[in-house]
Coordinates of C-alpha atoms in Angstrom, one line a residue:
M24 CA 2.3 -31.5 10.0
E25 CA 3.6 -33.7 7.2
E26 CA 7.2 -32.9 6.0
R27 CA 5.9 -33.0 2.5
T28 CA 3.4 -30.2 3.1
F29 CA 6.0 -28.1 5.0
A30 CA 8.5 -28.6 2.1
Y31 CA 6.0 -27.6 -0.6
I32 CA 5.0 -24.4 1.2
L33 CA 8.6 -23.5 1.8
K34 CA 9.5 -24.2 -1.9
I35 CA 6.7 -22.0 -3.3
S36 CA 7.3 -19.2 -0.8
E37 CA 11.0 -19.2 -1.6
R38 CA 10.2 -19.0 -5.3
I39 CA 8.0 -16.0 -4.7
A40 CA 10.8 -14.4 -2.7
R41 CA 13.4 -14.9 -5.4
A42 CA 11.1 -13.6 -8.1
S43 CA 10.5 -10.4 -6.1
K44 CA 14.1 -9.6 -5.4
V45 CA 15.4 -6.4 -7.2
K46 CA 18.8 -4.9 -7.7
K47 CA 17.8 -1.4 -6.8
L48 CA 15.6 -1.0 -3.8
R49 CA 13.4 2.1 -3.4
P50 CA 14.8 4.5 -0.8
L51 CA 11.9 4.0 1.7
S52 CA 12.2 0.2 1.5
K53 CA 16.0 0.5 2.0
E54 CA 15.4 2.7 5.1
I55 CA 12.8 0.3 6.5
A56 CA 15.1 -2.7 5.8
E57 CA 18.0 -1.1 7.6
N58 CA 15.8 -0.4 10.6
V59 CA 14.3 -3.9 10.6
L60 CA 17.7 -5.6 10.5
K61 CA 18.7 -3.8 13.7
R62 CA 15.5 -4.7 15.6
E63 CA 14.1 -7.7 17.4
G64 CA 10.5 -8.6 18.3
V65 CA 7.4 -8.3 16.1
I66 CA 7.6 -5.9 13.2
I67 CA 4.6 -5.1 11.0
I68 CA 4.9 -3.5 7.5
P69 CA 1.5 -2.5 6.1
G70 CA 1.0 -1.0 2.6
V71 CA -1.5 -0.9 -0.2
R72 CA -1.2 -3.6 -2.8
G73 CA 1.6 -2.9 -5.3
S74 CA 3.7 -0.8 -2.9
G75 CA 6.5 -3.3 -2.8
K76 CA 6.0 -5.2 0.5
T77 CA 7.0 -8.6 -1.0
T78 CA 10.1 -7.0 -2.5
L79 CA 11.0 -5.6 0.9
L80 CA 10.6 -8.9 2.6
S81 CA 12.6 -10.7 0.0
E82 CA 15.4 -8.2 0.7
L83 CA 15.2 -9.0 4.4
Y84 CA 15.2 -12.7 3.5
S85 CA 18.5 -12.4 1.8
K86 CA 20.1 -10.5 4.7
E87 CA 18.7 -12.2 7.9
K88 CA 20.3 -15.4 9.3
N89 CA 18.2 -18.5 9.9
A90 CA 15.3 -16.8 8.2
I91 CA 12.2 -18.4 6.6
F92 CA 10.0 -16.7 4.1
I93 CA 6.3 -17.6 4.4
N94 CA 3.7 -16.5 1.8
A95 CA 0.3 -16.5 3.7
E96 CA -1.7 -17.2 0.5
V97 CA 0.2 -20.4 -0.1
L98 CA -0.3 -21.3 3.6
A99 CA -4.1 -20.7 3.3
K100 CA -4.5 -22.7 0.1
Q101 CA -2.8 -25.7 1.8
G102 CA -5.2 -25.3 4.8
V103 CA -2.3 -25.2 7.2
S104 CA -2.5 -23.3 10.5
L105 CA 0.0 -20.4 10.8
L106 CA 0.8 -21.4 14.4
D107 CA 1.5 -25.0 13.4
Y108 CA 3.7 -23.9 10.5
L109 CA 5.6 -21.5 12.8
H110 CA 6.1 -24.3 15.4
Y111 CA 7.3 -26.7 12.8
S112 CA 9.7 -24.2 11.3
Y113 CA 11.1 -23.3 14.7
A114 CA 11.8 -27.0 15.4
K115 CA 13.8 -27.1 12.2
G116 CA 16.1 -24.3 13.4
F117 CA 14.6 -21.2 11.8
R118 CA 14.7 -18.1 14.1
V119 CA 13.5 -15.2 11.9
F120 CA 10.0 -15.5 10.4
L121 CA 9.0 -13.3 7.4
I122 CA 5.3 -13.6 6.7
D123 CA 4.0 -12.0 3.6
E124 CA 0.3 -10.9 3.0
I125 CA -0.7 -12.0 6.5
H126 CA -4.0 -10.2 6.4
I127 CA -5.7 -13.1 4.5
L128 CA -5.3 -15.4 7.5
P129 CA -8.1 -15.3 10.1
E130 CA -7.0 -14.5 13.6
W131 CA -3.4 -14.3 12.6
E132 CA -2.7 -11.9 15.5
K133 CA -3.5 -14.6 18.1
D134 CA -1.2 -17.1 16.4
V135 CA 1.6 -14.5 16.3
K136 CA 1.1 -13.5 19.9
I137 CA 1.2 -17.1 21.1
F138 CA 4.3 -18.0 19.1
Y139 CA 6.2 -14.8 20.1
D140 CA 5.4 -15.2 23.8
E141 CA 6.6 -18.8 23.6
T142 CA 9.8 -18.3 21.6
K143 CA 10.6 -14.5 21.6
S144 CA 11.6 -15.0 17.9
K145 CA 11.9 -12.2 15.4
I146 CA 8.7 -12.0 13.3
V147 CA 8.3 -9.6 10.4
I148 CA 4.8 -9.3 8.9
S149 CA 3.4 -7.6 5.8
G150 CA -0.2 -6.9 4.8
S151 CA -2.3 -4.7 2.6
S152 CA -3.6 -2.2 5.1
A153 CA -2.1 0.0 7.8
I154 CA -5.4 0.4 9.6
A155 CA -6.5 -3.2 9.4
L156 CA -3.1 -4.4 10.7
R157 CA -3.1 -1.8 13.5
V158 CA -6.6 -2.9 14.5
K159 CA -5.7 -6.6 14.4
G160 CA -2.3 -5.9 15.9
S161 CA -3.7 -4.2 18.9
E162 CA -3.0 -7.4 20.9
L163 CA 0.6 -7.0 19.8
S164 CA 0.7 -3.3 20.6
R165 CA 3.4 -3.6 23.3
R166 CA 5.4 -6.0 21.2
A167 CA 5.1 -4.6 17.6
T168 CA 6.9 -1.9 15.7
F169 CA 5.2 -0.5 12.6
Y170 CA 6.8 0.7 9.3
E171 CA 4.3 1.8 6.7
L172 CA 5.2 1.3 3.0
K173 CA 3.4 4.0 1.0
P174 CA 3.3 4.5 -2.8
L175 CA 6.5 6.1 -4.1
S176 CA 7.1 9.6 -3.0
F177 CA 8.0 12.2 -5.7
R178 CA 11.6 12.1 -4.3
E179 CA 11.8 8.3 -4.8
Y180 CA 10.3 8.6 -8.2
L181 CA 13.0 11.0 -9.3
Y182 CA 15.6 8.5 -7.8
F183 CA 14.4 5.9 -10.4
R184 CA 13.8 8.3 -13.3
V185 CA 16.9 10.5 -13.2
G186 CA 19.2 8.6 -10.9
R187 CA 19.5 11.3 -8.2
N188 CA 18.9 10.6 -4.6
F189 CA 17.6 13.9 -3.3
P190 CA 17.7 14.6 0.4
K191 CA 14.6 13.8 2.5
R192 CA 13.4 16.8 4.4
R193 CA 11.2 17.6 7.4
L194 CA 8.1 19.8 7.1
E195 CA 9.7 22.7 8.9
Y196 CA 12.3 22.9 6.1
F197 CA 9.7 23.8 3.5
L198 CA 8.3 26.6 5.6
D199 CA 11.6 28.6 5.6
L200 CA 12.0 30.4 2.3
K201 CA 15.8 30.5 2.3
K202 CA 16.2 26.8 3.1
R203 CA 13.7 25.5 0.6
R204 CA 15.1 27.7 -2.2
K205 CA 18.1 25.4 -2.3
L206 CA 16.0 22.3 -2.9
E207 CA 13.8 24.1 -5.4
K208 CA 16.8 25.0 -7.6
M209 CA 17.9 21.4 -7.5
V210 CA 14.5 20.0 -8.4
V211 CA 13.2 22.5 -11.0
P212 CA 15.1 20.8 -14.0
Y213 CA 13.1 17.7 -13.3
L214 CA 9.6 19.0 -12.9
D215 CA 8.4 17.6 -16.2
Y216 CA 8.3 14.3 -14.4
F217 CA 5.7 15.6 -11.8
L218 CA 2.7 15.1 -14.0
P219 CA 3.4 11.5 -15.1
Y220 CA 4.1 10.7 -11.5
L221 CA 0.7 12.0 -10.4
Q222 CA -1.2 10.5 -13.3
F223 CA 0.2 6.9 -13.2
D224 CA 3.6 6.2 -11.9
A225 CA 3.3 6.7 -8.1
L226 CA 2.6 3.0 -7.3
P227 CA 5.8 0.9 -7.7
A228 CA 3.8 -2.0 -9.4
A229 CA 2.5 0.5 -12.1
F230 CA 5.9 2.2 -12.6
F231 CA 7.9 -0.9 -13.0
E232 CA 5.4 -3.2 -14.8
R233 CA 4.2 -0.5 -17.2
K234 CA 0.8 -2.2 -17.6
E235 CA -2.2 0.0 -18.1
D236 CA -4.6 -2.2 -16.1
V237 CA -2.4 -2.6 -13.0
Y238 CA -4.6 -0.3 -10.9
I239 CA -7.8 -1.9 -12.1
N240 CA -6.4 -5.3 -11.2
I241 CA -5.5 -4.1 -7.7
V242 CA -9.0 -2.6 -7.3
E243 CA -10.4 -6.0 -8.4
R244 CA -8.4 -8.0 -6.0
T245 CA -9.0 -5.5 -3.2
L246 CA -12.8 -5.5 -3.6
R247 CA -13.3 -9.2 -4.3
Y248 CA -10.7 -10.7 -1.9
D249 CA -9.3 -8.2 0.7
L250 CA -12.7 -6.9 1.7
A251 CA -13.8 -10.5 2.5
Y252 CA -10.9 -10.8 5.0
I253 CA -12.2 -7.7 6.8
R254 CA -16.0 -8.4 6.9
P255 CA -18.7 -10.7 5.4
I256 CA -19.5 -9.5 1.9
D257 CA -21.8 -10.6 -0.9
N258 CA -22.3 -9.7 -4.6
F259 CA -24.4 -6.6 -3.8
Y260 CA -21.7 -5.3 -1.4
I261 CA -19.0 -5.8 -4.1
D262 CA -21.1 -4.2 -6.8
V263 CA -21.8 -1.1 -4.6
S264 CA -18.2 -0.9 -3.6
Y265 CA -17.2 -0.6 -7.3
K266 CA -19.8 2.1 -7.9
I267 CA -18.8 4.1 -4.8
L268 CA -15.1 3.9 -5.6
K269 CA -15.8 5.1 -9.1
F270 CA -17.8 8.0 -7.7
I271 CA -15.0 8.9 -5.4
S272 CA -12.4 8.8 -8.1
L273 CA -14.5 11.0 -10.5
S274 CA -15.6 13.6 -8.0
P275 CA -13.9 16.6 -6.4
P276 CA -13.3 15.7 -2.7
S277 CA -15.7 18.5 -1.6
K278 CA -18.5 16.7 -3.4
V279 CA -18.0 13.3 -1.6
S280 CA -20.2 13.0 1.4
Y281 CA -22.2 10.2 3.1
S282 CA -25.5 11.8 2.2
R283 CA -24.6 12.3 -1.4
I284 CA -23.3 8.7 -1.8
S285 CA -26.4 7.4 0.1
S286 CA -28.9 9.1 -2.2
Q287 CA -26.9 8.4 -5.4
F288 CA -26.8 4.6 -4.8
G289 CA -29.9 4.0 -2.7
V290 CA -28.2 2.8 0.4
S291 CA -28.3 4.0 4.0
I292 CA -25.8 6.4 5.5
N293 CA -24.8 3.7 8.0
F294 CA -24.0 1.4 5.0
V295 CA -21.9 4.1 3.4
R296 CA -20.0 4.8 6.7
D297 CA -19.3 1.1 7.1
L298 CA -18.2 0.6 3.5
L299 CA -15.9 3.6 3.6
Y300 CA -14.3 2.3 6.8
S301 CA -13.8 -1.1 5.2
L302 CA -12.3 0.5 2.1
E303 CA -9.9 2.5 4.3
Q304 CA -8.9 -0.7 6.0
T305 CA -7.8 -2.2 2.6
G306 CA -5.6 0.9 2.0
I307 CA -7.4 1.9 -1.2
I308 CA -8.8 5.2 0.2
Y309 CA -7.7 7.7 2.8
R310 CA -10.1 9.3 5.3
V311 CA -9.0 12.6 6.8
A312 CA -10.7 13.4 10.1
P313 CA -12.2 16.9 10.7
Y314 CA -10.3 19.4 12.9
G315 CA -11.5 21.2 16.0
K316 CA -14.3 21.1 18.5
G317 CA -17.9 22.0 17.6
K318 CA -17.3 21.0 13.9
V319 CA -20.3 21.0 11.6
R320 CA -18.9 18.4 9.2
K321 CA -18.4 15.4 11.4
E322 CA -17.6 13.0 8.6
E323 CA -14.2 12.6 7.1
K324 CA -12.8 13.9 3.8
V325 CA -12.2 11.0 1.4
L326 CA -9.1 10.9 -0.7
M327 CA -7.1 8.3 -2.5
P328 CA -3.5 7.0 -2.6
L329 CA -1.5 8.1 -5.8
S330 CA -2.1 7.3 -8.6
F331 CA -5.5 5.6 -8.1
R332 CA -7.7 8.6 -8.9
S333 CA -6.1 9.4 -12.2
A334 CA -5.8 5.8 -13.3
L335 CA -9.4 5.1 -12.5
C336 CA -10.5 8.2 -14.4
L337 CA -8.5 7.1 -17.4
H338 CA -10.2 3.7 -17.2
Y339 CA -13.6 5.5 -17.2
N340 CA -12.5 8.0 -20.0
E341 CA -12.8 11.0 -17.7
N342 CA -10.3 13.7 -16.6
P343 CA -9.3 13.6 -13.0
D344 CA -10.2 16.5 -10.8
K345 CA -7.0 18.6 -10.4
G346 CA -7.9 19.7 -6.9
G347 CA -8.4 16.0 -5.9
L348 CA -5.0 15.1 -7.3
R349 CA -3.3 17.9 -5.3
E350 CA -5.0 16.9 -2.1
D351 CA -4.2 13.2 -2.7
F352 CA -0.6 14.2 -3.1
F353 CA -0.5 16.4 -0.1
V354 CA -2.1 14.0 2.3
Q355 CA -0.1 11.0 1.2
H356 CA 3.2 12.8 1.8
V357 CA 2.4 14.6 5.1
G358 CA 0.7 11.6 6.7
K359 CA -1.2 12.5 9.8
C360 CA -3.3 15.7 9.3
F361 CA -6.8 17.0 9.8
Y362 CA -9.4 18.4 7.4
F363 CA -10.1 22.0 8.3
K364 CA -13.9 22.7 8.2
T365 CA -15.4 24.7 11.1
G366 CA -18.6 25.9 9.5
I367 CA -18.2 29.3 11.1
E368 CA -17.2 30.9 7.7
R369 CA -18.2 30.0 4.2
R370 CA -14.6 29.4 3.2
T371 CA -11.9 27.9 5.4
P372 CA -8.4 26.4 4.7
D373 CA -8.0 22.8 3.7
F374 CA -5.7 21.1 6.2
V375 CA -4.0 21.3 9.6
V376 CA -0.7 19.6 10.2
D377 CA 0.6 19.9 13.8
D378 CA 0.2 23.7 14.4
C379 CA 0.3 24.7 10.7
V380 CA -2.6 25.5 8.4
F381 CA -2.4 24.8 4.7
E382 CA -4.5 25.8 1.8
I383 CA -4.0 23.8 -1.4
G384 CA -4.6 25.3 -4.8
G385 CA -3.6 26.1 -8.3
P386 CA -1.2 28.9 -9.5
S387 CA -3.7 31.7 -9.0
K388 CA -4.7 30.8 -5.5
G389 CA -4.8 33.8 -3.1
F390 CA -4.4 34.4 0.6
E391 CA -8.1 35.1 1.4
Q392 CA -8.8 31.9 3.2
I393 CA -5.7 31.9 5.4
K394 CA -5.2 35.6 6.1
K395 CA -6.4 35.5 9.7
Y396 CA -4.2 32.5 10.6
K397 CA -0.8 33.2 12.0
K398 CA 1.1 30.1 10.9
A399 CA -0.6 29.5 7.6
F400 CA 0.7 28.7 4.1
L401 CA -0.5 28.5 0.5
V402 CA 0.5 25.2 -1.2
K403 CA 0.4 26.0 -4.9
E404 CA 1.0 24.2 -8.2
A405 CA 3.9 26.5 -9.2
I406 CA 7.6 26.2 -10.0
L407 CA 9.2 28.9 -7.9
L408 CA 7.4 31.1 -5.4
E409 CA 8.9 34.3 -3.9
K410 CA 6.6 34.8 -0.9
E411 CA 7.5 33.4 2.5
K412 CA 4.1 31.8 3.0
E413 CA 3.8 30.3 -0.5
V414 CA 5.2 26.8 -1.0
P415 CA 5.3 24.8 -4.3
I416 CA 3.3 21.6 -3.8
Y417 CA 6.0 19.3 -5.3
L418 CA 8.3 20.1 -2.4
F419 CA 6.1 18.0 -0.1
G420 CA 7.1 15.0 -2.2
F421 CA 10.4 15.1 -0.4
L422 CA 9.0 14.3 3.1
Y423 CA 9.9 10.6 2.6

């Protein structure tokens, strides 16, 4: 590699790192940074576009010794091999390698594996999809540690809006009426912020930049560029991706199915299944697997990271489905869960998390759908709830 090429990539990458540095790091990024600084080996930080991955890496860049910041897009534009650049950097004395947006590089996992096996250097990677990076990173599974950077939690949002760093809580905390009452009383004065959080502010890029088109721009880059790094695409595939993403954002989750999308857009069910898997890999949708054996509905429930649903609805001059927003919020915050749909009865609860069953609904939601389950809870859009098995939905925003 020519020294001039190395120096140019280094200069542009450092400029990006400096421009992304902030004075006040979001709590999740701060927590991840503290953990990363203590670790060695390969560390992978996935997250949807706009969640603050570059900002997090720039923070690490300012703290790590003998570190080099590498923007993968700059590397790709210069036509330089990742492995060659890593070797050249190592020869110059760098020992910590921070690689941003690595998902755009083909077969990056092979280069990282070879370089790590040769040098045992610390390598921190960011990319736009937890699933895509986990799939690609399977060759690094014994070497890699993952920290996912999600959109802002409601807790983090209040940290920036009102300057209060509320405690993070585990799920069990919210299921105990006496314990959660303390947190409810602290949070109630700030619940006017819950709606703007849901509707637009959940993604750091949207909250801090205050540009109405930030979500549309992210969708544009995701569908036109990120998909191409996952699979071969053409104009037809991109066009149908836009239409299906619009359909998902405007529809109640219960109305989104493979067969309905297939008939609506004149494509095969296999095409729909493949496209939704690809969209999930970019991080722009969530797919929640069904729960239990002998399930009738074998396909996943399709949801979206906050605040994509409401922002896209605003773009299309439509009102977002309230039930969809609630489920987006719940799934984003609880993480791993299952969609409860057995087909045995006409109406069943919504989600299973560990050994708990949750039904999500508005203020008037009743117990009918969960009455036969022992460890079951209503998650309601309400301020204060007096019953042991009723939990205000906003409390789940304090899980991270």
